[in-house]
Coordinates of N, CA and C in Angstrom, one line a residue:
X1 N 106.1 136.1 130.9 CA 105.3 136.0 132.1 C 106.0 136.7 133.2
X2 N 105.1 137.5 133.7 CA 105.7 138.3 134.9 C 105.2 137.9 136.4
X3 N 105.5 138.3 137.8 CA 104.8 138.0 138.9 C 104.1 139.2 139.3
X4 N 104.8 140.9 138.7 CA 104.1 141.7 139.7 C 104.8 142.4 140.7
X5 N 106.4 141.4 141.2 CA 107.0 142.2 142.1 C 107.8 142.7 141.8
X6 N 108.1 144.0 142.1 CA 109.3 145.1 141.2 C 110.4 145.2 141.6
X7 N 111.4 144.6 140.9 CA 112.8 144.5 140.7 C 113.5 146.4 140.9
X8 N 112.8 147.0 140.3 CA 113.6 147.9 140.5 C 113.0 149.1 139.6
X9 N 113.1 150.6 140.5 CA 112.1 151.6 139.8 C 113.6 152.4 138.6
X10 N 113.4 152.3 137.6 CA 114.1 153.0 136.5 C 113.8 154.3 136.2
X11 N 114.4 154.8 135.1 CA 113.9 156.3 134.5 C 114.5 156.2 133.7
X12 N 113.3 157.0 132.7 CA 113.1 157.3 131.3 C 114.1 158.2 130.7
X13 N 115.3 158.2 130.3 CA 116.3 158.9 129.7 C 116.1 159.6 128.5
X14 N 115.4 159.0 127.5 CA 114.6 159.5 126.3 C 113.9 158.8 125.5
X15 N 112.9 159.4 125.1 CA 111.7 159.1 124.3 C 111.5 160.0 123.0
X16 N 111.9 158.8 122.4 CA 111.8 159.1 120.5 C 110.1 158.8 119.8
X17 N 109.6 160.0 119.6 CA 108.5 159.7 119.1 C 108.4 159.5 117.6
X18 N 107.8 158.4 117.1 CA 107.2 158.2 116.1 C 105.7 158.4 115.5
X19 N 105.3 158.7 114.0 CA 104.1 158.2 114.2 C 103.3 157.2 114.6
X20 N 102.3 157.8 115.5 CA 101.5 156.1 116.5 C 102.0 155.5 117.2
X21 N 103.8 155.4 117.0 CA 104.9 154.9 117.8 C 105.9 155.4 118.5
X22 N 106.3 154.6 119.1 CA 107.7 155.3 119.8 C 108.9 154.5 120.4
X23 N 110.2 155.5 120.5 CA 111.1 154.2 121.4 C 111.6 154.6 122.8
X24 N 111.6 154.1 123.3 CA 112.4 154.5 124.9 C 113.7 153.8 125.2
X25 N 114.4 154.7 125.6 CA 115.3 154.6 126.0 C 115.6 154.6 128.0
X26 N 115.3 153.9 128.7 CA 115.7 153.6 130.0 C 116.9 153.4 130.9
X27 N 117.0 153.8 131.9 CA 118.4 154.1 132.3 C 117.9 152.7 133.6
X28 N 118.8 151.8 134.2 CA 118.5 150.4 135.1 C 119.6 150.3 135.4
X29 N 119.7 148.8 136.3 CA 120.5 148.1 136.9 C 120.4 146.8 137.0
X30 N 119.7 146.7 137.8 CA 119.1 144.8 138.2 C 118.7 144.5 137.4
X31 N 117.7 144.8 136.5 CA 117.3 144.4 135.5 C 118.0 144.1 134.4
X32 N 119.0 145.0 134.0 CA 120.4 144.5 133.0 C 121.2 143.3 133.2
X33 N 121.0 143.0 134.9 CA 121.9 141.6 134.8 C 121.4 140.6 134.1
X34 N 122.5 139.8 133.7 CA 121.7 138.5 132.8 C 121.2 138.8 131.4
X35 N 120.3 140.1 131.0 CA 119.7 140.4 130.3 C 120.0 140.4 128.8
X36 N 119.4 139.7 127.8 CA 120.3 139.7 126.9 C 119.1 140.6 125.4
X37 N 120.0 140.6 124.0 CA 118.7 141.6 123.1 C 117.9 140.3 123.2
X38 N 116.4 141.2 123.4 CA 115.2 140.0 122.9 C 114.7 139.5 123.8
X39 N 115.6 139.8 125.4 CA 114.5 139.6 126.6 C 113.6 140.5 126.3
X40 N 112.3 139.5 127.4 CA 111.0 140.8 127.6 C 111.8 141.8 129.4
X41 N 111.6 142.6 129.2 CA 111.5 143.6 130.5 C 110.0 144.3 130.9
X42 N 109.5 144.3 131.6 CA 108.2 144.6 131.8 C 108.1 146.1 132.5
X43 N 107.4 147.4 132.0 CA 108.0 148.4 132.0 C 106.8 149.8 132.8
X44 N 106.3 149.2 133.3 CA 105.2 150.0 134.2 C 103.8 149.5 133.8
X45 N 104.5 147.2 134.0 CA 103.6 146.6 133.5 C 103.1 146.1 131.7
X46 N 104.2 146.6 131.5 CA 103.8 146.7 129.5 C 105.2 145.5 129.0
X47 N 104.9 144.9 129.0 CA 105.7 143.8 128.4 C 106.4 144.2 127.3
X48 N 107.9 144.9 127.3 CA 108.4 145.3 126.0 C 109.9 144.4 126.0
X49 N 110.3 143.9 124.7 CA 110.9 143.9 124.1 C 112.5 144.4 123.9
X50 N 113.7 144.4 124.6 CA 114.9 144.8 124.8 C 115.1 144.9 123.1
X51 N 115.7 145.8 122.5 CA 116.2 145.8 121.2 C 117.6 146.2 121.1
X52 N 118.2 147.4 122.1 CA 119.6 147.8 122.2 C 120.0 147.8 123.9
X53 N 121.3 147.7 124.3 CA 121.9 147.3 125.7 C 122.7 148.2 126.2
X54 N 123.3 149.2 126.6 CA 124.5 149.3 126.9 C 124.7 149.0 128.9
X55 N 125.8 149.1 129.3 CA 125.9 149.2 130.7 C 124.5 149.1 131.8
X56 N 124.0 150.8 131.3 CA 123.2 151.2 132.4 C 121.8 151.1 131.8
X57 N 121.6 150.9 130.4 CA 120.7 151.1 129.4 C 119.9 150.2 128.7
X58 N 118.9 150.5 128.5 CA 118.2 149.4 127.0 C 117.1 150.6 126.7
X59 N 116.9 149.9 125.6 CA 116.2 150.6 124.5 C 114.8 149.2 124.0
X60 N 113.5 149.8 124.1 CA 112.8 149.0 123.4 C 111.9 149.8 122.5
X61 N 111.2 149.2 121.7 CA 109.8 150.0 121.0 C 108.7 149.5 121.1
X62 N 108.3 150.6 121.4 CA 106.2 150.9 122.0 C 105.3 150.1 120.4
X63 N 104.9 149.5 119.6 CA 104.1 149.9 119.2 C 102.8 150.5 119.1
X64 N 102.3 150.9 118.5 CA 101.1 151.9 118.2 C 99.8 151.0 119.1
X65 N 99.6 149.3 118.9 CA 98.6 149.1 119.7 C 98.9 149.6 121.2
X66 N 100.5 149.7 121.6 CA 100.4 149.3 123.1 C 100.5 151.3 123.5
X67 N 100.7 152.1 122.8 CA 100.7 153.3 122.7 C 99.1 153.9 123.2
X68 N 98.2 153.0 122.5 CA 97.0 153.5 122.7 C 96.4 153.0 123.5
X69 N 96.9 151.7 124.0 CA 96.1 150.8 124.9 C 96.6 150.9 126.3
X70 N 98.0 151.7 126.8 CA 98.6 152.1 128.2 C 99.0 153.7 128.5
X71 N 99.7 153.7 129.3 CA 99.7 155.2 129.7 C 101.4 155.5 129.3
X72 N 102.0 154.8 128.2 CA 103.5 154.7 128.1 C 103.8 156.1 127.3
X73 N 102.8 156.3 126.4 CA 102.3 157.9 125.9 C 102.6 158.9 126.8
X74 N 102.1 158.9 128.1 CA 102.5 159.7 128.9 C 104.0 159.8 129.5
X75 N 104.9 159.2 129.3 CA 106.1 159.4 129.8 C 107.1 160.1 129.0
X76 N 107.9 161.2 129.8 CA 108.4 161.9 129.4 C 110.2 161.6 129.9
X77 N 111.2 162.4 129.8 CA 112.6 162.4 130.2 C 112.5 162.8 131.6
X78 N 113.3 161.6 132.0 CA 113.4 161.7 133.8 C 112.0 160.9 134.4
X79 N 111.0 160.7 133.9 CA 110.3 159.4 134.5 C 110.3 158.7 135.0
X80 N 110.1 158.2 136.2 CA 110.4 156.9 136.9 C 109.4 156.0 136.4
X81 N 110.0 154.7 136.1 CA 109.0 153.7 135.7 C 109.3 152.2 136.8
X82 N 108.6 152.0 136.7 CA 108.8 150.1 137.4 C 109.1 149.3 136.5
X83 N 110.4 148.6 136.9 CA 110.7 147.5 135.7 C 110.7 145.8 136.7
X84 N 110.7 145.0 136.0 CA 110.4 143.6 136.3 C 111.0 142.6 134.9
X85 N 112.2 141.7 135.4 CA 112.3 140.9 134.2 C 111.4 139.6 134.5
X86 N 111.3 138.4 133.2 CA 110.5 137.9 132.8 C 110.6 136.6 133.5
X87 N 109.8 136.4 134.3 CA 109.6 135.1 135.2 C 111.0 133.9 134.6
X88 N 111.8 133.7 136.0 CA 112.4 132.4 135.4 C 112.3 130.9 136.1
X89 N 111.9 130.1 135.1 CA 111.5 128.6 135.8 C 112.5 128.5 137.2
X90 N 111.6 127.8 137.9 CA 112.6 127.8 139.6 C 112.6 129.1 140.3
X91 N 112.3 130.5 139.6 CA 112.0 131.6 141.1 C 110.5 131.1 141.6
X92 N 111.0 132.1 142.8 CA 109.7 131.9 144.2 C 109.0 133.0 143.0
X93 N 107.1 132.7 143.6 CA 106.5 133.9 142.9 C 105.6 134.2 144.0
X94 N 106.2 135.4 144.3 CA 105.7 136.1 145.3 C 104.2 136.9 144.6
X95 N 104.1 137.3 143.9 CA 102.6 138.3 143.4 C 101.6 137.2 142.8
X96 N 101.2 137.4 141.3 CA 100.6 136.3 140.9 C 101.0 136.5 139.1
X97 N 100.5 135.8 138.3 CA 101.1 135.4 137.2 C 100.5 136.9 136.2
X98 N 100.9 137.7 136.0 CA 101.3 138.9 135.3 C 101.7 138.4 133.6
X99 N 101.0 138.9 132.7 CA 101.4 138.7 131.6 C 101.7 139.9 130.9
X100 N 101.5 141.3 131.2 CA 102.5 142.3 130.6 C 101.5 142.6 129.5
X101 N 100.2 142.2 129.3 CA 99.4 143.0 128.2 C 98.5 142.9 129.2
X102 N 98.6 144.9 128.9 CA 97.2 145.6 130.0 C 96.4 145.6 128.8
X103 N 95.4 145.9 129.8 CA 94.2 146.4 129.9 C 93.1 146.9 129.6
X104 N 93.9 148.1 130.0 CA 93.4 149.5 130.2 C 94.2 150.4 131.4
X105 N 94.1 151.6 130.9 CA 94.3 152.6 131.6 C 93.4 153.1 133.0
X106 N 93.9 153.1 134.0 CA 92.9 153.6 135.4 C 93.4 154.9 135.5
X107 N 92.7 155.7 136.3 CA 93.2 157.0 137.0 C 92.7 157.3 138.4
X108 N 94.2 157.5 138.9 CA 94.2 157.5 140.6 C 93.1 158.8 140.8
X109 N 92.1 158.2 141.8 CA 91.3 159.4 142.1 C 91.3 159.6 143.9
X110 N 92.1 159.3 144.4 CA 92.5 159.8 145.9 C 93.5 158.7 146.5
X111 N 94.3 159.0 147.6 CA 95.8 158.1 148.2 C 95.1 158.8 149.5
X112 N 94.7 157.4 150.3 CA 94.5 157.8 152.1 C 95.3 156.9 152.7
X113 N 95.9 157.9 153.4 CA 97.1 157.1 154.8 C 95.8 156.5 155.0
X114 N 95.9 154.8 155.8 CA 95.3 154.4 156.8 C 96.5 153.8 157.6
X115 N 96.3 153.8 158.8 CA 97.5 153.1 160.1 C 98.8 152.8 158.9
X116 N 99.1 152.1 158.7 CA 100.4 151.3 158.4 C 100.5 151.0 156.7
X117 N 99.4 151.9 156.4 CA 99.2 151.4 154.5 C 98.3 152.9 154.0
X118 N 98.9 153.0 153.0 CA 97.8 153.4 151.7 C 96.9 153.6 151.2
X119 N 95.8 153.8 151.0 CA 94.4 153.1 150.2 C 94.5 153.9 149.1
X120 N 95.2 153.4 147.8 CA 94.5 153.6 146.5 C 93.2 153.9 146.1
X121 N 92.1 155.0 145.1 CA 91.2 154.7 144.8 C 91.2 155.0 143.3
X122 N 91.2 153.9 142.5 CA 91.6 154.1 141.1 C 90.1 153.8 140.0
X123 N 89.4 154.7 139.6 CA 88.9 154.5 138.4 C 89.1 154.2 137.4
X124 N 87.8 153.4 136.4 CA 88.6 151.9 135.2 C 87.3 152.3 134.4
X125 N 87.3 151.9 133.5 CA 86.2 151.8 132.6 C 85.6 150.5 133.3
X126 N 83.9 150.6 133.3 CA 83.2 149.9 134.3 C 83.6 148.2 133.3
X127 N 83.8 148.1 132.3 CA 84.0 146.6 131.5 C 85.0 146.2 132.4
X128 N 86.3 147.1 133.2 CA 87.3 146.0 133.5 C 87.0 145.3 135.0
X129 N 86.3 146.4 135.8 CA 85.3 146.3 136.9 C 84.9 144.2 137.0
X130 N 84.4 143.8 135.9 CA 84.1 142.3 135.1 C 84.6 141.2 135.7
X131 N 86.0 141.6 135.8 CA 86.8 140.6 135.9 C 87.7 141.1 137.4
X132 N 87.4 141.7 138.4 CA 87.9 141.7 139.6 C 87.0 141.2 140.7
X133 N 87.3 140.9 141.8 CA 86.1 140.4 143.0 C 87.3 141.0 144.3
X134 N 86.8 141.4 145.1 CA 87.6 142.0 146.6 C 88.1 140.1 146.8
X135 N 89.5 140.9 147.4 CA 90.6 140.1 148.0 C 91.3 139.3 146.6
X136 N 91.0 139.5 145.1 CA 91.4 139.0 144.2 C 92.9 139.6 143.7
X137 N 93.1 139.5 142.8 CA 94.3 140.3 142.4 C 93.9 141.3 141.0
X138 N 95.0 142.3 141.2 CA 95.4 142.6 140.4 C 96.4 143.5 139.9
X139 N 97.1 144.0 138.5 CA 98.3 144.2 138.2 C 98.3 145.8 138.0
X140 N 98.8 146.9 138.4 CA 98.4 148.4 138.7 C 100.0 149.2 138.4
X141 N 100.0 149.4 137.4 CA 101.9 149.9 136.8 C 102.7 148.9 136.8
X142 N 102.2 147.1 136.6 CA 102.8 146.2 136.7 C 102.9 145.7 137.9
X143 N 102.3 146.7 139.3 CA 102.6 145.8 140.9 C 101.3 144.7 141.2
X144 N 101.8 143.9 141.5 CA 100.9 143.1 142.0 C 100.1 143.0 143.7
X145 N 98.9 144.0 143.0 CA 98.6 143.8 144.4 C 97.0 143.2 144.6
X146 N 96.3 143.0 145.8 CA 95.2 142.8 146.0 C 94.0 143.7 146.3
X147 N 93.2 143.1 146.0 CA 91.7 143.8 145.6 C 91.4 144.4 146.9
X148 N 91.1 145.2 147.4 CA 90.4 145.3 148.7 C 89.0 145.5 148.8
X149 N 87.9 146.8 147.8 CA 86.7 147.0 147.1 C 86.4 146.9 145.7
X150 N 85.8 146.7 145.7 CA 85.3 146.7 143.9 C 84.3 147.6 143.8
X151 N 83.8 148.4 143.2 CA 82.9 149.2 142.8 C 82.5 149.5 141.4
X152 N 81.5 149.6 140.8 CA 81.1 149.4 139.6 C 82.3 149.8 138.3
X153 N 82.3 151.1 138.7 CA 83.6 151.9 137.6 C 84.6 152.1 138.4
X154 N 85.0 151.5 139.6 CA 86.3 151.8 140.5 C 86.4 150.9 141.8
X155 N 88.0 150.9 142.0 CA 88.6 149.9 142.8 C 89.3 150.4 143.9
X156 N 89.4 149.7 144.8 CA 90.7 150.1 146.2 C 91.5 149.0 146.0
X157 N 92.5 149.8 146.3 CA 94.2 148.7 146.8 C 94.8 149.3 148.1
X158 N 95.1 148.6 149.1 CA 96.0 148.9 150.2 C 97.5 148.6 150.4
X159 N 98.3 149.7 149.8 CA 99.4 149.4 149.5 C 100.6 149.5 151.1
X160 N 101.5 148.3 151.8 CA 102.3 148.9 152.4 C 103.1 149.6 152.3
X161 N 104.1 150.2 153.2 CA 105.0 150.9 152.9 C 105.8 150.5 152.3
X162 N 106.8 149.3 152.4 CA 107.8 148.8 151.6 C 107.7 148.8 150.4
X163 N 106.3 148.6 149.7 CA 105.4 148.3 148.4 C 105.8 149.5 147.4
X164 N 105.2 150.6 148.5 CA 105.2 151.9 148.1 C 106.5 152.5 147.8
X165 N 107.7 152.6 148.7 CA 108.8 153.0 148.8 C 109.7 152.9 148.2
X166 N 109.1 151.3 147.3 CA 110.2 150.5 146.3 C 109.5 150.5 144.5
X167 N 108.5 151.3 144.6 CA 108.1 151.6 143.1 C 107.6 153.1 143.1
X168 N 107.2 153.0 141.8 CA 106.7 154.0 141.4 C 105.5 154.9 141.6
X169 N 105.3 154.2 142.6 CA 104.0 155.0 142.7 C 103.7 155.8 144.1
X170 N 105.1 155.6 144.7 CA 105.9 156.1 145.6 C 105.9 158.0 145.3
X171 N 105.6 158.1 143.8 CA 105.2 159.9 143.4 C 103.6 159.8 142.6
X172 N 102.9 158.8 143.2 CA 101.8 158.8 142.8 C 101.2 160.0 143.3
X173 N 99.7 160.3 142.6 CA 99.2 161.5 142.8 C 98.0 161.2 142.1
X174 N 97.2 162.3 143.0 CA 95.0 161.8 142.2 C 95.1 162.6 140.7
X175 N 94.8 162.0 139.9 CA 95.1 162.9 138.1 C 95.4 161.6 137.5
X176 N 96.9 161.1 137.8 CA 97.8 160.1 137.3 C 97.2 158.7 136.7
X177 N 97.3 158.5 135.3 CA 97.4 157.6 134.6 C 98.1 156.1 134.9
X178 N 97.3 155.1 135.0 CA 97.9 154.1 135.5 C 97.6 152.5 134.6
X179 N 98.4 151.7 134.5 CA 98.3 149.9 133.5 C 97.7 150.0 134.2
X180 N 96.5 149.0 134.0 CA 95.6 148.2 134.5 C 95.7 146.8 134.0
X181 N 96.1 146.0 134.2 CA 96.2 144.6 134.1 C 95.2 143.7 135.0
X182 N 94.4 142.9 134.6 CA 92.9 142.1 135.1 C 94.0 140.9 135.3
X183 N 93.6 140.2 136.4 CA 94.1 138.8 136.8 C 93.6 137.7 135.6
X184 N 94.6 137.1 134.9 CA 93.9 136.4 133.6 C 93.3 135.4 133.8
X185 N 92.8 134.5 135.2 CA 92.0 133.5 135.5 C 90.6 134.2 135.4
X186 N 90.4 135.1 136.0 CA 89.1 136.1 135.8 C 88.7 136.4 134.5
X187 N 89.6 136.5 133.4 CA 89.1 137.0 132.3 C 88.8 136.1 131.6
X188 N 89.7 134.4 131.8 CA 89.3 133.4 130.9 C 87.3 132.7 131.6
X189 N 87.6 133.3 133.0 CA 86.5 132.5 133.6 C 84.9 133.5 133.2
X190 N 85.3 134.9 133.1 CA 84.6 135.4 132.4 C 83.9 135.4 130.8
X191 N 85.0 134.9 129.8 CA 84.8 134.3 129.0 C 84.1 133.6 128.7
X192 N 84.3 132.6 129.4 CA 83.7 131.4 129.7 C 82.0 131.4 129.9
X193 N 81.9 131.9 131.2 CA 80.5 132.5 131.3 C 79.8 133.1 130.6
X194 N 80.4 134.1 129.8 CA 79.6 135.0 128.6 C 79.4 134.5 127.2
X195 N 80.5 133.3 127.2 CA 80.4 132.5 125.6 C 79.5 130.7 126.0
X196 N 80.0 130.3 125.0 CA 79.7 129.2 125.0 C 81.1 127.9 125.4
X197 N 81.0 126.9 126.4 CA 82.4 126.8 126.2 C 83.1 125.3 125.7
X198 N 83.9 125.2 124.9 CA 84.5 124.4 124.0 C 84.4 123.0 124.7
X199 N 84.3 122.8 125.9 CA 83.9 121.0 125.8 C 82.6 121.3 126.9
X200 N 82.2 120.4 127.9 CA 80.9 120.0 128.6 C 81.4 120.6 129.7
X201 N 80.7 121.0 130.8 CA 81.3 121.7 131.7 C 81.2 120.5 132.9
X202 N 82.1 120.1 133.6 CA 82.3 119.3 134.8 C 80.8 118.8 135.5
X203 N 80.9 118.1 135.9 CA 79.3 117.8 136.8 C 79.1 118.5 137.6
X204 N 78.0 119.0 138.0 CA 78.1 120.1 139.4 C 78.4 121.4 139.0
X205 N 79.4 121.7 137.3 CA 79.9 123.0 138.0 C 78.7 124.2 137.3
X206 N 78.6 125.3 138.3 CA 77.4 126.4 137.3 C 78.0 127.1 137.8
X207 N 77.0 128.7 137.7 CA 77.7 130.0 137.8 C 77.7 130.0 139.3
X208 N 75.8 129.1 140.1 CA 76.1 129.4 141.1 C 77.1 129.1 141.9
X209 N 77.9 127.9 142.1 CA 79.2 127.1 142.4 C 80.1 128.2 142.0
X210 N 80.1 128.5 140.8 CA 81.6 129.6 140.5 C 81.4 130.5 141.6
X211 N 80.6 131.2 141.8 CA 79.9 132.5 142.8 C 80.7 132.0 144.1
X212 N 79.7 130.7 144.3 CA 80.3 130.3 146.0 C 81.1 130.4 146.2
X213 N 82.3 130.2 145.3 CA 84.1 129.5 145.5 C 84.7 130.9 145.4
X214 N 83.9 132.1 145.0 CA 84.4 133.4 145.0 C 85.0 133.7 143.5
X215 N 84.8 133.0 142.7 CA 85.5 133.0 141.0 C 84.6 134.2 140.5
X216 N 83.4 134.5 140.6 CA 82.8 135.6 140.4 C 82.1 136.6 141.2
X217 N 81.8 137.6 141.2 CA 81.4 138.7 141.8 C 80.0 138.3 142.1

């Protein structure tokens, strides 16, 4: 379990490709403290697996689901990525509860200065659209930020400067491939709504009550 807020922007030292798979190798710091084989490190939002350590270094492997299902495919030598280690009982959580299995893939389709921030405009496949509502959250190369519009097949984020200046997306650009991580309260509550659900539902509660309290769009 992750929060969202980035420890620290890394780079991609090398990338061993396999078939459907691959390994990376990352060059860090803050994130090495403490860190032992077998921590998760969370890697532009992709929850991977530490397998080898040195000093400045770790090494994990992509499998093929998460190859196909993020934009980790796209990284090359010299990459900057966002890393985040794995929630520990007793830290403050500043973002919101991040679990490191996206999505889906978004792509940035314009960055506008406004006054004092950013505005992201990131296209999704309209399914992930589902599970966001403006002022909600969500997880975008692992940052935890907030919803600002929702739109059928695409979303805004208003990112500050600090936000910006301290990840990766600080060489963001409109083209670029991005994790998309859905806030997982939304996706169980969606669930929920579209299935049938395993015990009685509370007195009082329906969709329209969910709606009111803002749980759905």
């Amino acid at each position: 379990m992750f929060t969202g807020i980035i420890e620290e922007v890394g780079r991609v030292i090398h990338v061993k490709k396999q078939p459907a798979a691959m390994e990376l190798t990352i060059q860090a710091d803050r994130v090495l403290q403490g860190t032992e084989l077998g921590d998760s490190i969370a890697v532009n939002g992709v929850c991977l697996t530490v397998t080898r350590m040195s000093a400045d270094t770790f090494c994990a492997d992509v499998m093929p689901e998460t190859v196909k299902r993020t934009n980790l495919s796209q990284l090359q030598t010299g990459t900057p990525v966002n890393l985040e280690r794995a929630l520990a009982v007793g830290d403050r959580l500043g973002g919101h509860f991040v679990q490191g299995h996206v999505d889906g893939v978004g792509v940035i389709q314009s960055i506008t200065p406004m006054a004092n921030a950013v505005v992201f405009r990131i296209q999704v496949d309209p399914a992930l659209t589902d599970y966001m509502i403006p002022k909600g959250s969500i997880a975008v190369n692992g940052i935890s930020l907030t919803l600002v519009d929702v739109e059928a097949n695409a979303f805004t984020v208003s990112i500050i400067p600090h936000t910006l200046h301290h990840t990766q997306l600080q060489q963001g650009k409109p083209g670029d491939q991005v994790n998309i991580e859905c806030d997982m309260i939304g996706k169980y509550l969606a669930k929920w709504v579209k299935g049938k659900p395993a015990v009685a539902a509370p007195d009082g509660l329906s969709l329209d009550r969910l709606k009111e309290a803002g749980f759905l769009g």
